[in-house]
CSV table of C-alpha atoms and ligand atoms in Angstrom, one decimal:
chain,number,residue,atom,x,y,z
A,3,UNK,CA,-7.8,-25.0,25.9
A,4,UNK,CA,-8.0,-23.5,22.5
A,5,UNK,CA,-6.0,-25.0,19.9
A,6,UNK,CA,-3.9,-22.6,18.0
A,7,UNK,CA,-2.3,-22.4,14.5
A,8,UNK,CA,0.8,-24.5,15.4
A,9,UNK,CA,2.8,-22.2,12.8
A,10,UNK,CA,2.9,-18.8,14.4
A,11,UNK,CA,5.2,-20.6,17.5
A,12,UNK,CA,7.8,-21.2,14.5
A,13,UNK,CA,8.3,-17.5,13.8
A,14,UNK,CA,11.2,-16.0,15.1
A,15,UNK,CA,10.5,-13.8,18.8
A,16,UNK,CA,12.7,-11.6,18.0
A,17,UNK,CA,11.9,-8.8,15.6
A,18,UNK,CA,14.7,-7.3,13.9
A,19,UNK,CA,13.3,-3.5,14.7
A,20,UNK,CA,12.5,-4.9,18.5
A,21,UNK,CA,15.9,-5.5,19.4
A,22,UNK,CA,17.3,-2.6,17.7
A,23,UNK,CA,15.2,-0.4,19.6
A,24,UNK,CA,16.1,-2.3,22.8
A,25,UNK,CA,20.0,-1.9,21.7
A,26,UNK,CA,19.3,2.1,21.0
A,27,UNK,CA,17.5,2.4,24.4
A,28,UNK,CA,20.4,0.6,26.5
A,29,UNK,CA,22.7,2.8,24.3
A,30,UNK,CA,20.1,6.3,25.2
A,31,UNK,CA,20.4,5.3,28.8
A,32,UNK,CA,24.0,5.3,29.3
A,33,UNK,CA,24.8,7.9,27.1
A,34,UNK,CA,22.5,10.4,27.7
A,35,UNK,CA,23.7,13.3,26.0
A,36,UNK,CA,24.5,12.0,22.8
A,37,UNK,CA,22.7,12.9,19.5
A,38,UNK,CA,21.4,10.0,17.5
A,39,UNK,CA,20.4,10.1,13.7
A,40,UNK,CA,18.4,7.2,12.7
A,41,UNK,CA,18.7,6.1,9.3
A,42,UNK,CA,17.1,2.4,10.5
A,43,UNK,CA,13.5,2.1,10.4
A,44,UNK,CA,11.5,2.7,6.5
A,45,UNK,CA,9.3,5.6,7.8
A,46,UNK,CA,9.3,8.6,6.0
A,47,UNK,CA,10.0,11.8,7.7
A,48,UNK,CA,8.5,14.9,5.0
A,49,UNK,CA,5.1,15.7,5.6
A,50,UNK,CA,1.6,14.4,3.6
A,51,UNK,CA,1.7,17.4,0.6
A,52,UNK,CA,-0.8,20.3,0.7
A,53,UNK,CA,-3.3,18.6,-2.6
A,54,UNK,CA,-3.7,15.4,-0.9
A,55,UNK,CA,-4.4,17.4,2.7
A,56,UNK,CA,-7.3,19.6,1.3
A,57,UNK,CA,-8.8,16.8,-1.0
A,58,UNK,CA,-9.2,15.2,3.0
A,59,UNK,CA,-10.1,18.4,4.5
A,60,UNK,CA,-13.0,18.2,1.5
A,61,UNK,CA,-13.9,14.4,2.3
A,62,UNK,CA,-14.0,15.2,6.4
A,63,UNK,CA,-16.5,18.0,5.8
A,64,UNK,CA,-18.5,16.0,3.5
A,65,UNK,CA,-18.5,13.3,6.2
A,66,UNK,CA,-20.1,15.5,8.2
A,67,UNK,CA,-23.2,16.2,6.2
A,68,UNK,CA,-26.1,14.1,5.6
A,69,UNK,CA,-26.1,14.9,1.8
A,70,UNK,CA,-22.5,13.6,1.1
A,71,UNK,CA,-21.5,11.4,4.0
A,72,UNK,CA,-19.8,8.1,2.6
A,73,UNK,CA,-20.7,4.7,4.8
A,74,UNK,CA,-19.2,1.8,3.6
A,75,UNK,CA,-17.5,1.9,0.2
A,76,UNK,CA,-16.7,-0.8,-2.5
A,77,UNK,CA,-14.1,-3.7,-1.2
A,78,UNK,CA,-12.6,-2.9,-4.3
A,79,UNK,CA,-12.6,0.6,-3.8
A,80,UNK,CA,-13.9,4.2,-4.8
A,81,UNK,CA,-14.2,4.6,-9.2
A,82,UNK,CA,-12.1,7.6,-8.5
A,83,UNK,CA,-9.1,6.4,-7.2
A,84,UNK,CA,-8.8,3.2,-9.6
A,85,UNK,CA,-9.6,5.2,-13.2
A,86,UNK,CA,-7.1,7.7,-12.1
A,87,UNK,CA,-4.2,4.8,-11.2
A,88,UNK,CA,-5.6,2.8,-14.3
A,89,UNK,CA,-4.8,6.0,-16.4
A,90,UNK,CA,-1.6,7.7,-14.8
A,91,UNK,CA,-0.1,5.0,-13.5
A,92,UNK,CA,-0.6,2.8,-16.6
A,93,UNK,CA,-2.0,3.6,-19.4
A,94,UNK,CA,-0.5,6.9,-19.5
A,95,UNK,CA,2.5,4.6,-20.2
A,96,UNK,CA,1.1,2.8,-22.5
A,97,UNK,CA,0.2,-0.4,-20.1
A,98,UNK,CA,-2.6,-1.9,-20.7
A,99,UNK,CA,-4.4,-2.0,-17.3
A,100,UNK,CA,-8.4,-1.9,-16.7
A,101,UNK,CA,-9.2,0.1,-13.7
A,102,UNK,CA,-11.6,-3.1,-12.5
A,103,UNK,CA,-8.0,-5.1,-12.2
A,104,UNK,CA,-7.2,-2.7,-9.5
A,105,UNK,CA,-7.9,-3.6,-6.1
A,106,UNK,CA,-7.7,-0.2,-3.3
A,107,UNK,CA,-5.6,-1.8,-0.1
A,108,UNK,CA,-5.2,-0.1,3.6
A,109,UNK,CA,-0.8,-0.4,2.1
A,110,UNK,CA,1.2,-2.9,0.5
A,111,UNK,CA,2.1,-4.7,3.5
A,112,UNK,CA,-2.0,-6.2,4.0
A,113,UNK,CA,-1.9,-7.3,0.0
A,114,UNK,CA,1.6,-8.9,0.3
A,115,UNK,CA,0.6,-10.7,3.4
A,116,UNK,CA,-2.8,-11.9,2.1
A,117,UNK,CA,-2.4,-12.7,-1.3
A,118,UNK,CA,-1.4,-16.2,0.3
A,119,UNK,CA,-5.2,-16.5,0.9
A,120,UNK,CA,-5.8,-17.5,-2.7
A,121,UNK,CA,-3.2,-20.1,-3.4
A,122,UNK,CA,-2.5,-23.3,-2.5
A,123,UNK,CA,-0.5,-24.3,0.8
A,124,UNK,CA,1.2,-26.7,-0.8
A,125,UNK,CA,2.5,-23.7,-3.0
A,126,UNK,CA,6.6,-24.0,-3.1
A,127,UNK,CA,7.8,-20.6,-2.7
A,128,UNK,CA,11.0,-18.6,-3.5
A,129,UNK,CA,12.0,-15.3,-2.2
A,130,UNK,CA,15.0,-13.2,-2.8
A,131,UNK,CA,17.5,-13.4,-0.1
A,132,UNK,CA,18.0,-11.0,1.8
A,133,UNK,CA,14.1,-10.0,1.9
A,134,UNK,CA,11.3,-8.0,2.9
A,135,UNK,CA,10.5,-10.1,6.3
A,136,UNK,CA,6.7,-9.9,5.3
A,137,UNK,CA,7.1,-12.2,2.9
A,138,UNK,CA,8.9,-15.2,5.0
A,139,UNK,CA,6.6,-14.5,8.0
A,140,UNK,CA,3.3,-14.7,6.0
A,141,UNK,CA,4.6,-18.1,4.3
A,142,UNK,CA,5.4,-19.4,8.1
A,143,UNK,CA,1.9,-18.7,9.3
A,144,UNK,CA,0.4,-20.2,6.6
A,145,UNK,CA,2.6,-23.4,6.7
A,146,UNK,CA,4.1,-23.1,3.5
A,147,UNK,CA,7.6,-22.3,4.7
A,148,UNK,CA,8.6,-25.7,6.8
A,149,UNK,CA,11.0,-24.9,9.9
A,150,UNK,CA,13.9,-22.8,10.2
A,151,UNK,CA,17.1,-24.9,10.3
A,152,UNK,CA,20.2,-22.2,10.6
A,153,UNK,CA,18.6,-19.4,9.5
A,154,UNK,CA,16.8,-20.8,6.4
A,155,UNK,CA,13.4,-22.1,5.9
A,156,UNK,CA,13.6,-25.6,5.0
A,157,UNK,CA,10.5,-25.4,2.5
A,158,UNK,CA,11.7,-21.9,0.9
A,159,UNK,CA,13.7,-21.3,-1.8
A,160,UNK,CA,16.1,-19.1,-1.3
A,161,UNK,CA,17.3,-16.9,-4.1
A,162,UNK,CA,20.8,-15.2,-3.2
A,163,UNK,CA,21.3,-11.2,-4.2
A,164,UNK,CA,24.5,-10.3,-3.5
A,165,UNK,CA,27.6,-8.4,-4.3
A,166,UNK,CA,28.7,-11.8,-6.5
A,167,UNK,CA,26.4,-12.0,-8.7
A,168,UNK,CA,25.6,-7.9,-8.8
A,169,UNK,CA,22.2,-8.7,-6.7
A,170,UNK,CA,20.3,-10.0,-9.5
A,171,UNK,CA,18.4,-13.1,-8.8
A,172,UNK,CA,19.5,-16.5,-10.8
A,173,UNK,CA,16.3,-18.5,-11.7
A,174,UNK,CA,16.4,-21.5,-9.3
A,175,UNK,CA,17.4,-24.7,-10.1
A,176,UNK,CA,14.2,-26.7,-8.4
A,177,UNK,CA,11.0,-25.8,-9.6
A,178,UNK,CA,9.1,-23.4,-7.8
A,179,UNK,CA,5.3,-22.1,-7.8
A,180,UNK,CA,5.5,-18.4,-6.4
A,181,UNK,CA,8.0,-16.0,-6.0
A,182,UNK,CA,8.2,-12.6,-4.6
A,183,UNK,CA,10.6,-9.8,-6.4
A,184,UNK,CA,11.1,-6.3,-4.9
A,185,UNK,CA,12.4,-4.0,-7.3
A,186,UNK,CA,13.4,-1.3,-6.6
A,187,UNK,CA,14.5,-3.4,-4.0
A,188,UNK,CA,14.0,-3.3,0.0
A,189,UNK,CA,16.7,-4.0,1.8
A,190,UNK,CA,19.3,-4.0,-1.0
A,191,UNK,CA,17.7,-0.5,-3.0
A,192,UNK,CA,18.9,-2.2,-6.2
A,193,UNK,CA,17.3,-2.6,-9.2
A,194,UNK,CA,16.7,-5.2,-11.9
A,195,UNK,CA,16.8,-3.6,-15.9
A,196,UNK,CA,13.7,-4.2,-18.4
A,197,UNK,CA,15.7,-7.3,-19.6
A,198,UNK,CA,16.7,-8.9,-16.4
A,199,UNK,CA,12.9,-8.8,-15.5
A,200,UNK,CA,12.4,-10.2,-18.9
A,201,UNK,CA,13.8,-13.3,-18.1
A,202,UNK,CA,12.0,-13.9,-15.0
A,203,UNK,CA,8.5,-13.1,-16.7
A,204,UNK,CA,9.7,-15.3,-19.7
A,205,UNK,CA,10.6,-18.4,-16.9
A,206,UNK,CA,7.4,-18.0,-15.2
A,207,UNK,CA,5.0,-18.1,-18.5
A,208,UNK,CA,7.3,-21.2,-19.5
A,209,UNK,CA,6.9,-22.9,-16.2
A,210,UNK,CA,3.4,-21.8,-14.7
A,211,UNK,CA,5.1,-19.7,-11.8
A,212,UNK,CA,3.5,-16.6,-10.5
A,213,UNK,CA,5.5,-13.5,-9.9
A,214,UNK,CA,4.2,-11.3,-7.0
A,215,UNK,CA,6.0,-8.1,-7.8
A,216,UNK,CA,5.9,-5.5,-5.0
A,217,UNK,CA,6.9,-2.1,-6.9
A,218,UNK,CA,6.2,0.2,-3.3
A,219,UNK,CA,9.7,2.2,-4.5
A,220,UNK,CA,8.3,2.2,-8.0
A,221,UNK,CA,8.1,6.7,-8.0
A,222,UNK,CA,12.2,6.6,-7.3
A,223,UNK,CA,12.6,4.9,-10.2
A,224,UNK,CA,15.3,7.1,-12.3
A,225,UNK,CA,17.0,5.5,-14.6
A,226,UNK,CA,15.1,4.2,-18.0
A,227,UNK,CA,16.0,1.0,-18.7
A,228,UNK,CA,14.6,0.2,-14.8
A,229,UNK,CA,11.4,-0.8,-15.2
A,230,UNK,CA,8.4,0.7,-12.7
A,231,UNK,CA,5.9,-1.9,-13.6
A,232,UNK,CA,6.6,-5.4,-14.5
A,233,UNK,CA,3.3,-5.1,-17.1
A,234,UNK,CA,5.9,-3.1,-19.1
A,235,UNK,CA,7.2,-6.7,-20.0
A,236,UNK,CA,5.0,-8.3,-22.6
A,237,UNK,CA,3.4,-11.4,-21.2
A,238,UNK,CA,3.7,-10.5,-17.6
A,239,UNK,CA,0.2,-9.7,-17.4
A,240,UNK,CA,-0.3,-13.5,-17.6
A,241,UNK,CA,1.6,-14.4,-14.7
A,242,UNK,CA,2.1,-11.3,-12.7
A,243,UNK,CA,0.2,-9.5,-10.0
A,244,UNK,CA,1.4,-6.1,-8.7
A,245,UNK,CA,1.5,-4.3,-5.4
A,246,UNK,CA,2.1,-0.8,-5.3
A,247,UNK,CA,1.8,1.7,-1.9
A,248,UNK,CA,1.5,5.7,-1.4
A,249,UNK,CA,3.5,5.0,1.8
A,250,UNK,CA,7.1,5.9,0.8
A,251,UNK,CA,6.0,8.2,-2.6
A,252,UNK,CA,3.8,10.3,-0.7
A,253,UNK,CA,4.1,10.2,3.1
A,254,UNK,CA,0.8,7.6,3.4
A,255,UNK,CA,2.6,5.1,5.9
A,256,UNK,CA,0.6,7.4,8.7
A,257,UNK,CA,-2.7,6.9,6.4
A,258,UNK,CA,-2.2,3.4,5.1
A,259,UNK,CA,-3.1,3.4,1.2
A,260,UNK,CA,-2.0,0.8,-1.9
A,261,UNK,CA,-3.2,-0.9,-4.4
A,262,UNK,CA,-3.0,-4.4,-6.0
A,263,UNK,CA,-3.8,-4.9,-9.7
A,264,UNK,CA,-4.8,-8.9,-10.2
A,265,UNK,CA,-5.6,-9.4,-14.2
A,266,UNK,CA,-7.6,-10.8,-15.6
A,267,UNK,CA,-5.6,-12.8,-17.7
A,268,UNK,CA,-4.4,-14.4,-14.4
A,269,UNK,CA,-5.3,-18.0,-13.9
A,270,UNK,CA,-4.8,-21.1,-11.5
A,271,UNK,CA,-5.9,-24.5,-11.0
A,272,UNK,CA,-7.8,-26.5,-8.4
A,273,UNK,CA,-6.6,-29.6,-7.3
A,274,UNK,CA,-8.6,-31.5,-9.9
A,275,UNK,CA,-6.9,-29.3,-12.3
A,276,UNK,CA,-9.8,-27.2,-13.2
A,277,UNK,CA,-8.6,-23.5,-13.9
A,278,UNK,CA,-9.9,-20.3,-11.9
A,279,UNK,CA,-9.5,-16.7,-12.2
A,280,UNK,CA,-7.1,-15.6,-9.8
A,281,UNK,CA,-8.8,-12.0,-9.8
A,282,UNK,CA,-12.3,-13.5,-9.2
A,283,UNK,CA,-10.6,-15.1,-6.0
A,284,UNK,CA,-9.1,-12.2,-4.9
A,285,UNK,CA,-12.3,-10.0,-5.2
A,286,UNK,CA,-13.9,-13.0,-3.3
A,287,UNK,CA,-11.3,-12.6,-0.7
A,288,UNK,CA,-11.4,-9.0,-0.3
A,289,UNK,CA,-15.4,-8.9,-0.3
A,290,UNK,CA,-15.6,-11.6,2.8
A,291,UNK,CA,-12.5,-10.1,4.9
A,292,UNK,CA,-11.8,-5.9,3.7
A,293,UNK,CA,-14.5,-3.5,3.8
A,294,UNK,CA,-12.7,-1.2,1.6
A,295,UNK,CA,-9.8,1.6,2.5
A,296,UNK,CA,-11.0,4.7,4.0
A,297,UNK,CA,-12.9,7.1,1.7
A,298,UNK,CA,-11.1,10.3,3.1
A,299,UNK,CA,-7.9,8.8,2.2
A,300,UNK,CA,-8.8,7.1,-1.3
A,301,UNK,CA,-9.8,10.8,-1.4
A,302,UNK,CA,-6.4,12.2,-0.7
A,303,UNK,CA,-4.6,9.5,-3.1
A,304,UNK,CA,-6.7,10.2,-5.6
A,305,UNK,CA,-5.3,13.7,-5.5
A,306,UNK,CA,-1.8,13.1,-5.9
A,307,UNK,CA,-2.9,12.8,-9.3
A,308,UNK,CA,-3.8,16.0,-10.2
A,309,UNK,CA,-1.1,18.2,-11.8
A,310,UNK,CA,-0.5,19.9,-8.2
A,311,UNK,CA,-0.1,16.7,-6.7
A,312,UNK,CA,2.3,14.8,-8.9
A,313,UNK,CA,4.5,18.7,-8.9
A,314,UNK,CA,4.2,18.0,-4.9
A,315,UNK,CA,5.2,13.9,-5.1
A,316,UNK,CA,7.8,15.1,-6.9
A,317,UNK,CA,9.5,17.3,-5.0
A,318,UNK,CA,9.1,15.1,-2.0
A,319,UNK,CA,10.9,12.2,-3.9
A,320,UNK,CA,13.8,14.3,-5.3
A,321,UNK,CA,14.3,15.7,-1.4
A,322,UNK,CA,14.8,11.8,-0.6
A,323,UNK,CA,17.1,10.7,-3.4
A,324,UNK,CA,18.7,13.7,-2.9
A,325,UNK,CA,19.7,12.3,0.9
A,326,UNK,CA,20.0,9.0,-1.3
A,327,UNK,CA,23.0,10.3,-3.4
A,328,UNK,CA,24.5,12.2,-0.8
A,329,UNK,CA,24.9,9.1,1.7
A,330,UNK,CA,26.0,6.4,-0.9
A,331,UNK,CA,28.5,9.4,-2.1
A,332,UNK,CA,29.8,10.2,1.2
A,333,UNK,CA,29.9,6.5,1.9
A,334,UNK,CA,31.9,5.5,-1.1
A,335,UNK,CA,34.4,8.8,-0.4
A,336,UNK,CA,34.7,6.6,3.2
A,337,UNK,CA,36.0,4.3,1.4
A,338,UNK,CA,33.3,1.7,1.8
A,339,UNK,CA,31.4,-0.6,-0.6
A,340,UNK,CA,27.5,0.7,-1.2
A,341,UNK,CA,24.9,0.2,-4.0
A,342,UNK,CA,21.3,1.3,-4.3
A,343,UNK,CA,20.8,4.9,-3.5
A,344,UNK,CA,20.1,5.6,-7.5
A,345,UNK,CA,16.7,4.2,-7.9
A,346,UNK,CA,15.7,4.2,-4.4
A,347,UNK,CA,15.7,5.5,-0.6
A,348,UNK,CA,17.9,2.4,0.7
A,349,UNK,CA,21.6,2.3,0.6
A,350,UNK,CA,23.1,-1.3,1.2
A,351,UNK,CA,26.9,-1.3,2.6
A,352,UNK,CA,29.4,-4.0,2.3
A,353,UNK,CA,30.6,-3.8,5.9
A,354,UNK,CA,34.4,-3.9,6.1
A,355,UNK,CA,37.0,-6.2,7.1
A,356,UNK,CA,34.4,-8.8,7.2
A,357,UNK,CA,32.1,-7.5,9.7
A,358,UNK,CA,29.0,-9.3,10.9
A,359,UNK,CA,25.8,-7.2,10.7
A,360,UNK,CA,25.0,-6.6,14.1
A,361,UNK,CA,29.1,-5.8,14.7
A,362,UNK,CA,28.8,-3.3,12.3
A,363,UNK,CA,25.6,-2.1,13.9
A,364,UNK,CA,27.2,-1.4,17.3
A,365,UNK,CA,30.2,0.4,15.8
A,366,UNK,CA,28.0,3.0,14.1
A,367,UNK,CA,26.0,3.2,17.1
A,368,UNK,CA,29.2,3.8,19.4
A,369,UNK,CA,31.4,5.4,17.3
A,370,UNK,CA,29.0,7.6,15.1
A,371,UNK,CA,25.5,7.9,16.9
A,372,UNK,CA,24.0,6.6,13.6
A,373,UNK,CA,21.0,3.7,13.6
A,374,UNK,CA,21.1,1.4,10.6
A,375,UNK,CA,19.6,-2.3,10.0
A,376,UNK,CA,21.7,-5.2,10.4
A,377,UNK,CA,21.5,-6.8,7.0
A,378,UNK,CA,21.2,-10.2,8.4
A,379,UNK,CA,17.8,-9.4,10.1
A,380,UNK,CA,16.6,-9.1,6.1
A,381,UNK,CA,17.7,-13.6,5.3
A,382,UNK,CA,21.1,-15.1,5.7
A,383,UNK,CA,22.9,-13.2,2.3
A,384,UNK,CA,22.3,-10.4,4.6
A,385,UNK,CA,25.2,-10.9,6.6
A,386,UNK,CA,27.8,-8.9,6.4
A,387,UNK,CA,25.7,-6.2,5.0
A,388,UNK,CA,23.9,-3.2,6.2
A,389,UNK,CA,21.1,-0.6,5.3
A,390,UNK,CA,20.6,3.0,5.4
A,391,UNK,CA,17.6,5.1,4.8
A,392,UNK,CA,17.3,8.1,3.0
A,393,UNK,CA,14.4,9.1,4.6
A,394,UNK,CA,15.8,11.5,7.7
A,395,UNK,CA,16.3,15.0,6.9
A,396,UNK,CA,18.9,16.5,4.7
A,397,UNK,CA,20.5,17.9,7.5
A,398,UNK,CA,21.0,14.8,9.2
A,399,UNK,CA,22.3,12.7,6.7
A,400,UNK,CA,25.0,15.0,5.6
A,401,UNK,CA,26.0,14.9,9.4
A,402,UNK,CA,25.8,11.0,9.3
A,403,UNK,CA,28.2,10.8,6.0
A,404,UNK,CA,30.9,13.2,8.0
A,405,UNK,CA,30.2,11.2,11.4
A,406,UNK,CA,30.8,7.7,9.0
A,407,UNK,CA,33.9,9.4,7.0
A,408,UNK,CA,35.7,10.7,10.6
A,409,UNK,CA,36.0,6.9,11.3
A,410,UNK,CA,38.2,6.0,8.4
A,411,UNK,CA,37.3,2.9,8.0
B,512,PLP,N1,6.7,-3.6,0.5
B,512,PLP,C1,7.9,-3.2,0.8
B,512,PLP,C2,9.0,-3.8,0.0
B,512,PLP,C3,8.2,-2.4,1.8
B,512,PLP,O1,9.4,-2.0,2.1
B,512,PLP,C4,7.1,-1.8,2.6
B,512,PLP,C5,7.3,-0.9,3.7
B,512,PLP,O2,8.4,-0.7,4.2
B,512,PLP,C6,5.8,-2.2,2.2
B,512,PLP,C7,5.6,-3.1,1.2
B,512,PLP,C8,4.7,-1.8,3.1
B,512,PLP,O3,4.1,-0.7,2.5
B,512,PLP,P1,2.7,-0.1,3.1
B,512,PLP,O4,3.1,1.0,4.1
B,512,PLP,O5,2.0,0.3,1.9
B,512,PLP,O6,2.0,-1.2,3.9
């Protein structure tokens, strides 16, 4: 028989999004008539916007000729797409990113998963609590997480965000090697200022951590003191690598487009001590195991930064924080506890009276017809919290605030 990796039989069976689908279909089933607005699941609901489709439309027709068709592309991908993210996305605010330090991804969730490739398996890792699963589960199958005891993973370090301490991670106690931050943040849709991310990028240059920053919310940034890149920080370039995605800023999750930026400046060490260029071991990584996103969609990214693009990623963002505001307003009218919202598409609720997650969860889905996320399924601070998306239509979220509101809780 073959032998397989021991790890993946450690992960959890069930999948948080699993068994809330299975709980929304029992619920469908014996209530067929009811109306159900789901506010649950991250997927974006407005369309891809008209620059990115005819910059595809372009690239399909030129597939289709001899003279212009595109076979495999760089790993690293197109010169295109990574001068125009080095210049709008960076240098345009005065970061100093190279276009060769960006790497073209199929979406943030491939980067985050694999960047574990290049380091060490004896890496100790933190992660904010509650968390994007991706990064626990990719830390499992690697064997860098150890087992779960009650919810936690022995060999993780856990780094609580909650309503105590205003969901701003403390630097741990124990020292660590990697840790992930999420800001704007999935689940919690809270953000960290330019100083608060300061002191982690000032920790990690002291104590030879590296910081994989996942910025995927980075266009709902409003507010300016919240920072959209953590190379706005001085230093971070030295410790930090970046993951961005097209999936939530311009309808992409359908197309699957992202990029990572690994600099230069980055560096590691063998066992025996001898350093290495992180980026030289990413490009090695991607060259043996990604044959590059697909041209017709570095095509359409590259698009959304022409001046008709951005005007069109604009608009869609604004419709989304625009549900954003609405629901944590309407929520907070209800009388219940909610951040995020502001600099994001998530709203995170206190439940009330000391509701587990999944209680909660069953109550809006009873009482109100509304699907949200347990906030347990994200680590263990997520009990006793929940998440909404802003991503349904405008429509439907005003109709889930006045569903929420007629339960006086
Ligand atoms: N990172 C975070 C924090 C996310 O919430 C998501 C998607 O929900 C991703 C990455 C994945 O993005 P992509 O669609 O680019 O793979």
């Amino acid at each position: 028989m073959i032998k397989i990796n021991d790890n993946f039989t450690k992960l959890q069976a069930s999948y948080l999004f699993t068994e809330i689908a299975h709980r929304v279909a029992a619920y469908r089933e014996s209530h067929p008539e009811v109306d159900i607005i789901r506010m649950g699941i991250g997927d974006v609901t407005r369309p891809v916007c008209d620059a990115a489709l005819e910059a595809m439309r372009h690239a399909v027709d030129e597939q289709g000729d001899a003279a212009t068709f595109h076979g495999y592309g760089p790993e690293q991908g197109y010169a295109f797409l990574r001068d125009a993210i080095a210049l709008n996305d960076y240098n345009a605010r005065d970061i100093d990113i190279h276009s060769d330090e960006i790497f073209i991804s199929d979406g943030a969730k491939s980067d985050t998963g694999n960047i574990g490739d290049i380091l060490s398996p004896d890496c100790k890792v933190a992660v904010t609590d509650p968390v994007y699963p991706v990064y626990v589960d990719t830390n499992v199958m690697s064997g860098r997480a150890g087992n779960l005891v009650d919810g936690a993973w022995t060999n993780l370090v856990y780094l609580p965000c909650t309503l105590q301490n205003g969901f701003v991670p403390t630097i741990p106690a124990e020292p660590i090697d990697v840790v992930y931050l999420c800001f704007p943040n999935n689940p919690t849709g809270t953000t960290l200022t330019r100083e608060q991310l300061a002191v982690w990028v000032d920790y990690a240059r002291k104590n030879n951590v590296l910081i994989l920053f996942d910025s995927a919310y980075e266009a709902f940034v409003t507010e300016e003191n919240v920072p959209r890149s953590i190379y706005e920080i001085d230093g971070a370039k030295e410790v930090a690598i970046e993951f961005r995605s097209y999936s939530k800023t311009a309808g992409f999750t359908g197309m699957r487009c992202g990029y990572t930026v690994v600099p230069k400046e980055l560096k590691g060490i063998d066992r025996d001590g001898k350093e290495f260029s992180l980026h030289v071991l990413w490009n090695r990584r991607q060259c043996t195991k990604f044959n590059g996103a697909s041209y017709i969609v570095q095509r359409g990214a590259a698009a959304l930064y022409t001046p008709e693009g951005k005007a069109q990623v604009k608009e869609t963002i604004e419709y989304y924080l625009r549900n954003a505001r609405a629901l944590r307003d309407g929520l907070e009218r209800a009388g219940l506890i909610a951040v995020g919202g502001v600099n994001s598409p998530y709203i995170w609720i206190k439940t009330p009276d000391g509701m587990k997650s999944w209680q909660f969860f069953d109550l809006l889905l009873d009482k109100c017809h509304v699907v949200g996320t347990p906030g347990s399924g994200f680590g263990p601070s997520g009990e006793g919290y929940f998440r909404l998306t802003a991503f349904n239509t405008h429509e439907a979220t005003l109709e889930a605030v006045e569903r929420i509101s007629r339960l006086n809780l």
